[in-house]
Coordinates of C-alpha atoms in Angstrom, one line a residue:
Chain W
M1 CA 19.4 -49.8 -79.9
S2 CA 16.0 -49.0 -78.8
S3 CA 13.7 -51.8 -77.7
F4 CA 11.3 -51.0 -80.5
A5 CA 14.0 -51.4 -83.2
R6 CA 15.1 -54.7 -81.6
V7 CA 11.6 -56.1 -81.8
W8 CA 11.2 -54.8 -85.4
R9 CA 14.4 -56.6 -86.5
A10 CA 13.3 -59.9 -84.9
V11 CA 9.9 -59.9 -86.5
P12 CA 10.8 -61.9 -89.7
T13 CA 12.5 -64.6 -87.7
L14 CA 9.6 -64.8 -85.2
L15 CA 7.1 -65.1 -88.0
R16 CA 9.1 -67.9 -89.6
I17 CA 9.2 -69.8 -86.3
G18 CA 5.4 -69.3 -85.9
V19 CA 4.7 -70.7 -89.4
A20 CA 6.9 -73.7 -88.7
E21 CA 5.1 -74.4 -85.4
T22 CA 1.7 -74.2 -87.1
V23 CA 2.8 -76.6 -89.8
A24 CA 4.2 -79.0 -87.3
Y25 CA 1.0 -79.3 -85.4
R26 CA -1.4 -79.1 -88.4
A27 CA -3.5 -82.1 -87.5
E28 CA -4.2 -80.8 -84.0
F29 CA -4.8 -77.4 -85.5
L30 CA -7.5 -78.7 -87.8
V31 CA -9.3 -80.7 -85.0
W32 CA -9.1 -77.6 -82.8
I33 CA -10.9 -75.7 -85.5
L34 CA -13.5 -78.3 -85.9
T35 CA -14.4 -78.0 -82.2
S36 CA -16.0 -74.6 -82.6
T37 CA -19.3 -76.3 -83.7
M38 CA -21.6 -74.1 -81.5
P39 CA -22.3 -71.6 -84.3
L40 CA -23.2 -74.5 -86.7
I41 CA -25.6 -76.0 -84.2
M42 CA -27.2 -72.6 -83.7
L43 CA -27.3 -72.1 -87.5
G44 CA -29.2 -75.4 -87.9
L45 CA -31.6 -74.6 -85.1
W46 CA -32.5 -71.1 -86.0
T47 CA -32.8 -71.5 -89.7
S48 CA -35.3 -74.3 -89.1
V49 CA -37.2 -72.1 -86.6
A50 CA -37.3 -69.2 -89.0
S51 CA -38.1 -71.3 -92.1
E52 CA -41.8 -70.7 -91.9
A53 CA -41.9 -67.2 -90.5
P54 CA -39.2 -64.8 -89.5
F55 CA -38.2 -64.9 -85.9
R56 CA -38.7 -61.4 -84.6
T57 CA -36.6 -59.3 -87.1
F58 CA -34.5 -62.3 -88.2
S59 CA -35.3 -64.1 -91.4
S60 CA -33.8 -67.5 -92.2
S61 CA -31.2 -65.9 -94.5
R62 CA -30.3 -63.4 -91.9
F63 CA -29.5 -66.2 -89.5
V64 CA -27.3 -67.9 -92.1
A65 CA -25.4 -64.6 -92.7
Y66 CA -25.0 -64.1 -89.0
Y67 CA -23.7 -67.4 -87.9
L68 CA -21.4 -67.9 -90.9
S69 CA -19.9 -64.4 -90.1
V70 CA -19.5 -65.6 -86.5
L71 CA -17.4 -68.5 -87.7
I72 CA -15.3 -66.4 -90.1
V73 CA -14.5 -63.7 -87.5
R74 CA -13.9 -66.3 -84.8
H75 CA -11.4 -68.3 -86.9
L76 CA -9.5 -65.1 -87.8
T77 CA -9.4 -63.6 -84.4
S78 CA -9.3 -66.3 -81.7
N79 CA -6.2 -67.7 -80.2
W80 CA -5.0 -69.9 -77.3
V81 CA -2.3 -67.7 -75.8
A82 CA -3.8 -67.9 -72.3
W83 CA -3.5 -71.7 -72.3
Q84 CA 0.0 -71.5 -73.7
L85 CA 1.2 -68.9 -71.2
S86 CA -0.4 -70.7 -68.3
E87 CA 1.3 -74.0 -69.3
E88 CA 4.7 -72.4 -69.7
I89 CA 4.5 -70.6 -66.4
R90 CA 3.5 -73.8 -64.6
L91 CA 6.2 -75.9 -66.2
G92 CA 8.9 -73.2 -65.9
V93 CA 9.6 -73.2 -69.6
L94 CA 8.9 -69.5 -69.5
S95 CA 12.5 -68.9 -68.2
M96 CA 13.7 -69.5 -71.8
R97 CA 11.5 -66.7 -73.1
L98 CA 12.7 -64.4 -70.3
L99 CA 16.3 -64.7 -71.4
R100 CA 15.4 -63.3 -74.9
P101 CA 15.7 -59.5 -75.3
I102 CA 12.1 -59.3 -76.5
H103 CA 9.0 -58.8 -74.5
P104 CA 7.0 -62.0 -74.6
F105 CA 3.9 -60.1 -75.6
F106 CA 5.6 -59.6 -79.0
S107 CA 7.0 -63.1 -79.4
Y108 CA 3.7 -64.7 -78.6
A109 CA 1.9 -62.2 -80.9
A110 CA 4.2 -63.1 -83.7
T111 CA 3.5 -66.8 -83.4
H112 CA -0.2 -66.2 -83.5
I113 CA 0.0 -63.7 -86.4
A114 CA 2.1 -66.3 -88.3
A115 CA -0.9 -68.8 -87.9
L116 CA -3.2 -66.3 -89.7
P117 CA -2.5 -67.6 -93.3
F118 CA -3.6 -71.1 -92.1
R119 CA -6.6 -69.7 -90.5
S120 CA -7.5 -67.9 -93.7
L121 CA -7.5 -71.3 -95.4
I122 CA -10.5 -72.1 -93.1
A123 CA -12.1 -68.6 -93.4
L124 CA -11.9 -68.5 -97.2
P125 CA -14.1 -71.5 -97.9
L126 CA -16.5 -70.3 -95.2
T127 CA -16.7 -66.9 -96.9
F128 CA -17.3 -68.7 -100.2
I129 CA -20.2 -70.7 -98.7
L130 CA -21.6 -67.5 -97.2
L131 CA -21.5 -65.8 -100.6
I132 CA -23.4 -68.5 -102.5
S133 CA -25.8 -69.3 -99.6
S134 CA -29.1 -67.7 -98.9
G135 CA -27.3 -65.6 -96.4
A136 CA -25.7 -63.5 -99.2
S137 CA -28.9 -61.5 -99.5
A138 CA -28.6 -60.4 -95.9
L139 CA -25.0 -59.1 -96.2
S140 CA -24.0 -55.5 -96.3
T141 CA -23.1 -54.1 -99.7
D142 CA -21.9 -50.6 -98.6
P143 CA -18.4 -50.3 -99.9
L144 CA -17.3 -48.1 -96.9
Q145 CA -18.4 -50.7 -94.4
L146 CA -16.6 -53.5 -96.3
A147 CA -13.5 -51.4 -96.5
L148 CA -13.6 -50.8 -92.8
L149 CA -13.9 -54.5 -92.1
L150 CA -10.2 -55.1 -92.1
P151 CA -9.3 -52.5 -89.5
S152 CA -12.3 -53.7 -87.4
L153 CA -10.9 -57.3 -87.6
F154 CA -7.5 -56.0 -86.6
F155 CA -8.9 -54.3 -83.5
A156 CA -10.9 -57.4 -82.7
W157 CA -7.7 -59.5 -82.9
L158 CA -5.8 -57.1 -80.8
I159 CA -8.4 -57.0 -78.0
T160 CA -8.8 -60.8 -78.0
F161 CA -5.0 -61.2 -77.8
G162 CA -4.5 -58.6 -75.1
I163 CA -7.3 -60.0 -72.9
L164 CA -6.2 -63.6 -73.3
F165 CA -2.5 -62.6 -72.6
A166 CA -3.6 -60.9 -69.4
L167 CA -5.7 -63.9 -68.4
G168 CA -2.7 -66.2 -69.0
C169 CA -0.6 -64.0 -66.8
T170 CA -2.9 -64.7 -63.8
S171 CA -1.1 -68.1 -63.7
F172 CA 1.7 -66.2 -61.9
W173 CA -0.6 -66.1 -58.9
F174 CA -2.8 -69.1 -59.2
T175 CA -1.9 -72.6 -60.4
Q176 CA -5.2 -74.0 -61.6
M177 CA -6.5 -71.6 -64.2
F178 CA -8.7 -73.6 -66.4
G179 CA -11.8 -72.9 -64.3
L180 CA -11.2 -69.1 -64.8
F181 CA -10.7 -69.6 -68.6
N182 CA -13.9 -71.5 -68.8
F183 CA -15.7 -68.8 -66.9
Y184 CA -14.2 -66.2 -69.3
F185 CA -15.4 -68.3 -72.3
G186 CA -18.9 -68.4 -70.9
V187 CA -19.1 -64.6 -70.3
W188 CA -17.6 -64.0 -73.7
S189 CA -20.0 -66.3 -75.6
L190 CA -22.9 -64.4 -74.1
F191 CA -21.8 -60.8 -74.5
S192 CA -19.9 -61.1 -77.8
G193 CA -22.9 -62.4 -79.7
Y194 CA -21.3 -65.8 -80.2
L195 CA -24.3 -67.7 -78.7
L196 CA -27.1 -65.5 -80.0
P197 CA -27.3 -62.2 -81.9
I198 CA -27.4 -59.4 -79.3
A199 CA -30.6 -58.1 -80.9
L200 CA -32.4 -61.3 -79.7
L201 CA -31.2 -61.1 -76.1
P202 CA -33.2 -59.4 -73.4
S203 CA -32.5 -55.6 -73.8
W204 CA -30.6 -55.2 -70.5
I205 CA -28.1 -57.9 -71.5
G206 CA -27.8 -56.1 -74.9
R207 CA -27.0 -52.8 -73.2
I208 CA -24.2 -54.3 -71.1
A209 CA -22.9 -56.2 -74.1
E210 CA -22.6 -53.0 -76.3
Y211 CA -20.3 -51.4 -73.8
S212 CA -18.3 -54.6 -73.1
P213 CA -15.0 -55.5 -74.7
F214 CA -16.5 -58.8 -75.7
Y215 CA -18.8 -57.2 -78.3
A216 CA -15.9 -55.3 -79.8
M217 CA -14.1 -58.7 -80.2
L218 CA -16.8 -60.4 -82.3
G219 CA -20.1 -58.5 -82.6
A220 CA -18.6 -55.3 -84.0
P221 CA -17.1 -56.9 -87.2
I222 CA -20.2 -59.0 -87.7
E223 CA -22.3 -55.8 -87.5
L224 CA -20.1 -54.4 -90.3
M225 CA -20.7 -57.5 -92.4
T226 CA -24.5 -57.9 -91.9
E227 CA -26.1 -54.6 -91.1
S228 CA -26.2 -51.2 -92.8
L229 CA -25.0 -48.6 -90.3
T230 CA -25.2 -44.8 -90.3
P231 CA -21.9 -42.8 -90.2
H232 CA -22.6 -42.0 -86.6
Q233 CA -23.1 -45.7 -85.7
L234 CA -19.8 -46.5 -87.5
G235 CA -18.0 -43.8 -85.6
V236 CA -19.3 -45.1 -82.2
L237 CA -18.4 -48.7 -83.2
F238 CA -14.8 -47.8 -84.1
A239 CA -14.3 -45.5 -81.1
R240 CA -15.3 -48.4 -78.8
Q241 CA -13.1 -50.9 -80.6
A242 CA -10.1 -48.6 -80.5
L243 CA -10.6 -47.7 -76.8
W244 CA -10.9 -51.4 -75.8
A245 CA -7.8 -52.3 -77.9
V246 CA -5.7 -49.7 -76.0
A247 CA -7.2 -50.9 -72.7
A248 CA -6.6 -54.6 -73.5
V249 CA -3.0 -54.1 -74.5
A250 CA -2.3 -51.8 -71.6
T251 CA -3.8 -54.4 -69.2
A252 CA -1.8 -57.2 -70.7
F253 CA 1.5 -55.3 -70.2
W254 CA 0.5 -54.2 -66.7
V255 CA -0.5 -57.7 -65.5
W256 CA 2.6 -59.1 -67.0
R257 CA 4.8 -56.6 -65.2
A258 CA 3.1 -57.3 -61.9
G259 CA 3.2 -61.0 -62.3
V260 CA 6.6 -61.7 -63.7
R261 CA 8.2 -60.6 -60.4
R262 CA 6.6 -63.5 -58.8
F263 CA 8.0 -66.0 -61.3
E264 CA 10.3 -68.6 -59.7
A265 CA 11.0 -70.8 -62.7
V266 CA 9.4 -74.0 -61.3
G267 CA 11.8 -76.9 -62.1
G268 CA 14.1 -74.5 -63.9
Chain V
M1 CA -18.8 -109.5 -59.2
T2 CA -18.6 -108.5 -55.5
R3 CA -14.8 -108.0 -56.1
Y4 CA -15.6 -105.6 -58.9
L5 CA -17.9 -103.7 -56.6
Q6 CA -15.3 -103.5 -53.9
I7 CA -12.7 -102.2 -56.3
W8 CA -15.1 -99.6 -57.5
G9 CA -15.9 -98.5 -53.9
V10 CA -12.2 -98.0 -53.2
Q11 CA -11.6 -96.0 -56.3
L12 CA -14.6 -93.8 -55.5
R13 CA -13.4 -93.1 -52.0
T14 CA -9.9 -92.1 -53.1
S15 CA -11.2 -89.8 -55.8
L16 CA -13.6 -88.1 -53.3
A17 CA -10.7 -87.6 -50.8
T18 CA -8.6 -86.0 -53.6
A19 CA -11.4 -83.7 -54.7
M20 CA -12.1 -82.6 -51.1
T21 CA -8.5 -81.5 -50.7
Y22 CA -9.2 -78.7 -53.1
R23 CA -12.3 -77.3 -51.5
A24 CA -12.2 -73.9 -53.1
S25 CA -11.9 -75.4 -56.5
F26 CA -14.9 -77.6 -55.6
I27 CA -17.1 -74.6 -54.8
L28 CA -15.9 -72.7 -57.8
D29 CA -16.8 -75.6 -60.1
G30 CA -20.2 -75.8 -58.6
F31 CA -20.7 -72.1 -59.4
M32 CA -19.4 -72.7 -62.9
S33 CA -22.0 -75.4 -63.4
L34 CA -24.7 -72.9 -62.6
V35 CA -23.3 -70.4 -65.1
W36 CA -23.2 -73.0 -67.8
I37 CA -26.8 -74.2 -67.1
A38 CA -28.0 -70.6 -67.3
L39 CA -26.2 -70.1 -70.6
A40 CA -27.7 -73.3 -72.0
L41 CA -31.2 -72.2 -71.0
L42 CA -30.9 -68.8 -72.5
P43 CA -31.5 -69.6 -76.2
L44 CA -34.4 -71.8 -75.1
I45 CA -36.0 -68.9 -73.1
V46 CA -35.5 -66.6 -76.1
L47 CA -37.0 -69.1 -78.5
F48 CA -40.1 -69.9 -76.5
D49 CA -40.8 -66.3 -75.6
Q50 CA -41.8 -65.9 -79.3
R51 CA -43.1 -69.3 -80.2
S52 CA -45.2 -71.6 -78.2
M53 CA -44.3 -74.7 -80.2
V54 CA -41.3 -75.6 -82.3
S55 CA -41.4 -78.8 -84.3
G56 CA -43.8 -80.4 -81.9
W57 CA -41.9 -79.4 -78.8
D58 CA -43.2 -76.9 -76.3
R59 CA -41.3 -75.2 -73.5
P60 CA -41.7 -77.9 -70.8
S61 CA -40.9 -80.8 -73.1
A62 CA -37.8 -79.0 -74.5
L63 CA -36.7 -78.4 -70.8
I64 CA -36.9 -82.2 -70.2
V65 CA -34.4 -82.7 -73.1
I66 CA -32.0 -80.1 -71.5
A67 CA -32.4 -82.0 -68.2
Y68 CA -31.4 -85.2 -69.9
F69 CA -28.5 -83.4 -71.5
F70 CA -27.1 -82.2 -68.2
G71 CA -27.8 -85.6 -66.6
V72 CA -25.7 -87.5 -69.2
K73 CA -23.1 -84.8 -69.2
A74 CA -22.7 -85.1 -65.4
V75 CA -22.1 -88.8 -65.6
M76 CA -19.8 -88.5 -68.6
E77 CA -17.7 -85.6 -67.2
G78 CA -17.9 -86.9 -63.6
I79 CA -16.9 -90.5 -64.2
V80 CA -16.0 -91.5 -67.7
S81 CA -14.0 -88.7 -69.3
P82 CA -11.6 -88.1 -66.4
S83 CA -10.9 -91.8 -66.3
L84 CA -10.2 -92.0 -70.0
I85 CA -8.1 -88.9 -70.1
Q86 CA -6.0 -90.7 -67.5
L87 CA -5.9 -93.8 -69.7
V88 CA -4.4 -91.7 -72.6
E89 CA -1.7 -90.4 -70.3
R90 CA -1.0 -94.0 -69.1
I91 CA -0.7 -95.3 -72.6
R92 CA 1.8 -92.5 -73.4
N93 CA 4.1 -93.1 -70.5
G94 CA 3.8 -96.8 -70.3
A95 CA 1.9 -97.1 -67.0
F96 CA -0.9 -98.9 -68.8
D97 CA 1.2 -102.1 -68.4
Y98 CA 0.4 -102.2 -64.7
V99 CA -3.3 -102.1 -65.5
L100 CA -3.0 -105.0 -67.9
L101 CA -1.1 -107.0 -65.2
K102 CA -3.9 -106.8 -62.7
P103 CA -6.3 -109.8 -62.6
V104 CA -9.3 -107.6 -63.4
D105 CA -10.8 -106.7 -66.7
A106 CA -8.8 -103.8 -68.1
Q107 CA -11.8 -102.0 -69.6
F108 CA -13.4 -102.0 -66.2
M109 CA -10.2 -100.8 -64.5
I110 CA -9.8 -97.8 -66.8
S111 CA -13.5 -96.8 -67.2
A112 CA -14.2 -95.8 -63.6
C113 CA -10.9 -95.1 -61.9
N114 CA -10.9 -91.4 -61.6
Y115 CA -13.9 -89.2 -60.6
E116 CA -14.7 -85.5 -60.6
P117 CA -17.3 -85.3 -57.8
E118 CA -18.0 -81.7 -58.4
K119 CA -20.0 -82.7 -61.5
I120 CA -22.8 -83.7 -59.1
F121 CA -23.9 -80.0 -59.4
D122 CA -24.7 -80.7 -63.0
F123 CA -26.8 -83.7 -62.0
I124 CA -28.6 -81.7 -59.3
G125 CA -29.3 -79.1 -61.9
A126 CA -30.7 -81.7 -64.3
I127 CA -33.2 -82.9 -61.6
V128 CA -34.2 -79.3 -60.7
I129 CA -34.9 -78.5 -64.4
A130 CA -36.9 -81.7 -64.9
T131 CA -39.0 -81.0 -61.8
Y132 CA -39.6 -77.4 -62.9
A133 CA -40.6 -78.7 -66.4
F134 CA -43.2 -81.0 -65.0
I135 CA -44.6 -78.3 -62.7
L136 CA -44.8 -76.0 -65.8
R137 CA -46.7 -78.8 -67.7
G138 CA -49.1 -79.1 -64.9
Y139 CA -49.3 -82.9 -64.3
P140 CA -46.6 -85.4 -63.3
P141 CA -45.4 -88.4 -65.5
T142 CA -46.8 -91.8 -64.6
V143 CA -44.7 -94.4 -62.8
G144 CA -44.3 -96.4 -66.0
Q145 CA -43.1 -93.3 -67.9
V146 CA -40.6 -92.5 -65.2
A147 CA -39.3 -96.1 -65.1
L148 CA -38.9 -96.2 -68.9
G149 CA -37.3 -92.7 -68.9
L150 CA -34.8 -93.8 -66.3
A151 CA -34.0 -97.0 -68.2
L152 CA -33.4 -95.1 -71.4
F153 CA -31.2 -92.6 -69.4
V154 CA -29.0 -95.6 -68.5
A155 CA -29.0 -96.7 -72.2
G156 CA -28.1 -93.2 -73.3
V157 CA -25.2 -93.0 -70.8
F158 CA -23.9 -96.3 -72.1
A159 CA -24.2 -95.1 -75.7
M160 CA -22.1 -92.1 -74.9
Y161 CA -19.7 -94.2 -72.9
S162 CA -19.2 -96.4 -76.0
L163 CA -18.3 -93.4 -78.1
W164 CA -15.7 -92.5 -75.4
I165 CA -14.3 -96.0 -75.4
L166 CA -13.9 -95.8 -79.2
C167 CA -12.0 -92.6 -78.8
A168 CA -9.9 -94.1 -76.0
A169 CA -9.1 -97.1 -78.2
A170 CA -7.9 -94.7 -80.9
A171 CA -5.2 -93.6 -78.3
F172 CA -3.4 -96.9 -78.9
W173 CA -2.7 -95.9 -82.4
V174 CA -2.4 -92.1 -82.4
V175 CA -1.2 -91.3 -78.8
R176 CA -2.2 -87.6 -78.8
L177 CA -5.9 -87.1 -78.7
D178 CA -6.8 -84.3 -76.4
N179 CA -8.4 -82.6 -79.3
L180 CA -10.4 -85.6 -80.2
I181 CA -11.9 -85.4 -76.8
Y182 CA -12.8 -81.8 -77.3
L183 CA -14.4 -82.7 -80.6
L184 CA -16.5 -85.4 -78.9
Q185 CA -17.7 -82.9 -76.4
A186 CA -18.5 -80.4 -79.1
I187 CA -20.6 -83.0 -80.9
F188 CA -22.4 -83.9 -77.7
D189 CA -23.3 -80.3 -77.3
T190 CA -26.0 -80.7 -80.0
A191 CA -27.8 -83.1 -77.7
R192 CA -29.2 -80.2 -75.7
W193 CA -31.8 -79.7 -78.4
P194 CA -34.6 -82.1 -79.5
V195 CA -33.4 -83.7 -82.7
Q196 CA -36.7 -82.8 -84.4
V197 CA -35.8 -79.1 -84.4
F198 CA -33.1 -79.8 -86.9
R199 CA -33.8 -80.5 -90.5
G200 CA -32.5 -82.5 -93.4
V201 CA -28.9 -83.5 -93.2
W202 CA -28.5 -82.4 -89.6
R203 CA -31.3 -84.7 -88.3
I204 CA -29.9 -87.7 -90.2
L205 CA -26.4 -86.9 -88.9
F206 CA -27.6 -86.6 -85.3
T207 CA -29.9 -89.7 -85.4
F208 CA -27.9 -92.3 -87.2
I209 CA -24.2 -91.2 -87.8
I210 CA -23.5 -89.7 -84.4
P211 CA -26.5 -90.9 -82.4
V212 CA -26.9 -88.0 -80.0
A213 CA -30.7 -88.4 -80.3
V214 CA -30.4 -91.7 -78.5
M215 CA -28.9 -90.0 -75.5
T216 CA -31.4 -87.2 -74.9
T217 CA -34.3 -86.8 -77.3
F218 CA -35.6 -90.4 -77.2
P219 CA -35.3 -90.8 -73.4
A220 CA -37.1 -87.4 -73.0
M221 CA -39.9 -88.6 -75.3
A222 CA -40.2 -91.7 -73.2
M223 CA -40.5 -89.7 -70.1
L224 CA -43.2 -87.6 -71.7
G225 CA -45.0 -90.7 -72.9
R226 CA -44.5 -90.0 -76.6
L227 CA -42.1 -92.6 -77.6
S228 CA -43.6 -95.5 -79.7
A229 CA -42.8 -99.1 -78.7
R230 CA -40.8 -99.5 -81.9
A231 CA -38.7 -96.5 -81.3
T232 CA -38.1 -97.6 -77.7
L233 CA -36.8 -101.0 -78.9
A234 CA -34.7 -99.3 -81.5
T235 CA -33.1 -97.0 -78.9
F236 CA -32.2 -100.0 -76.6
G237 CA -31.0 -101.9 -79.6
G238 CA -28.9 -99.0 -80.8
A239 CA -27.3 -98.6 -77.4
I240 CA -26.5 -102.3 -77.1
A241 CA -25.1 -102.4 -80.6
M242 CA -22.8 -99.5 -79.7
I243 CA -21.6 -101.2 -76.5
V244 CA -20.8 -104.4 -78.4
I245 CA -19.0 -102.6 -81.2
S246 CA -16.9 -100.5 -78.7
R247 CA -16.1 -103.7 -76.8
L248 CA -14.8 -105.4 -79.9
V249 CA -12.8 -102.4 -81.0
W250 CA -11.3 -102.1 -77.5
R251 CA -10.3 -105.8 -77.5
A252 CA -8.6 -105.3 -80.9
A253 CA -6.9 -102.2 -79.7
I254 CA -5.5 -104.0 -76.6
R255 CA -4.1 -106.8 -78.8
N256 CA -2.3 -104.1 -80.8
Y257 CA -0.8 -102.5 -77.7
T258 CA 3.0 -102.8 -77.5
S259 CA 3.8 -100.7 -74.4
A260 CA 5.8 -97.5 -74.4
S261 CA 8.3 -98.5 -71.7
S262 CA 9.9 -101.8 -72.8

């Protein structure tokens, strides 16, 4: 049996396990979600700044639309696979996974996909708030853009997962990884548009951001939600997302292959 | 009292020795502090490039608030939070019994037993930002303003410390609270902005419910010579009230402790 068919057959079971895990740790899951307060702080700050006069091209309602979209996209696409992987490598628990006839990329991915329904429970009320808030007027109404939102979110999810998986694999070489993860988060929050809309940043940062994978992870879907794009802009946006998705997944597999040879099952 | 100081000295020395064992990590953490300070300053730069004044705060005075933010953060992440994270671990595996057996106050023993000396970079960053802010303003603060500003810095640190103790006390009941700690850090993140730039519900929340304003905004106003006598007293009063409450909760929590090992 080909390895692809093997993975395919295991998918329902993997998803069931993932759902069970999420349900078991639901309290922690909820608190974890509450910790992404940064967009809310920025929302409070910028709406009050823009309340009298628009800040550059951003009106108060545009800020509301922007930062609520940030929260929605982040809740749907983020994951903690790097921390998970790093912990399992350090403690040697990974040897259990290596025994299974499925590439860990898929088993981890299944766990995180299974958490998506729960994440939607957070994203749905947020979407509702966005639609009844003043931000609704700043949302895109173009049906094509809204239809393309789902594929764009899928690419964003895939890029995020691939990069974090590769980051987690660096634990094969180094033991203390949290410094690197923190650094990654810092770079990501700047170039993805998490901290500030790219349009407000100095233009040279904006140019770097546009070509970076970080923007494809968060900024691109937000652009679909809050701006009206020309067909050409849409094409460029999707081409970049697709390219980064392929690159991220390829890197994840490559770093895994190089790293797993060094694995010595600490304490196993 | 001297005995407490001696114990504190020993704990500080051992932590320093541990930190210096991992020199590469020490340097990397210093570099990371710089990155985070730059990221924290960026929205402020973007904001004040367009506006000269936001809710009564101009660029130099908003920089003072950020300086206070990194000052409090340095003390919290350098001294208090590593100690309390260790406490949570000890409660879980039963090692907390040994702390209780010692003839020293348990809250003292667990509050400052583990340090992260690399947070000193945050503290240096805070001093540099504050100095730059006063150069930008054009004239230095008076001696009285500096004294009051520093006194309120201590009050702010103790207010934040009380919040941490409350969280730590929760560990006696719920055991797992890594996420609670992240939540506390996320809330403290709001303290980098003057509380006046927020409106309505936000400002009430950050002034009274979760008093982050006490930790950075009010001390910064004192340093700038803008804090009224009444607000000064209220800030000190608020900090003392938080210390008393956290002490009472801590004592109640200790009474409730039934050890994990026996």
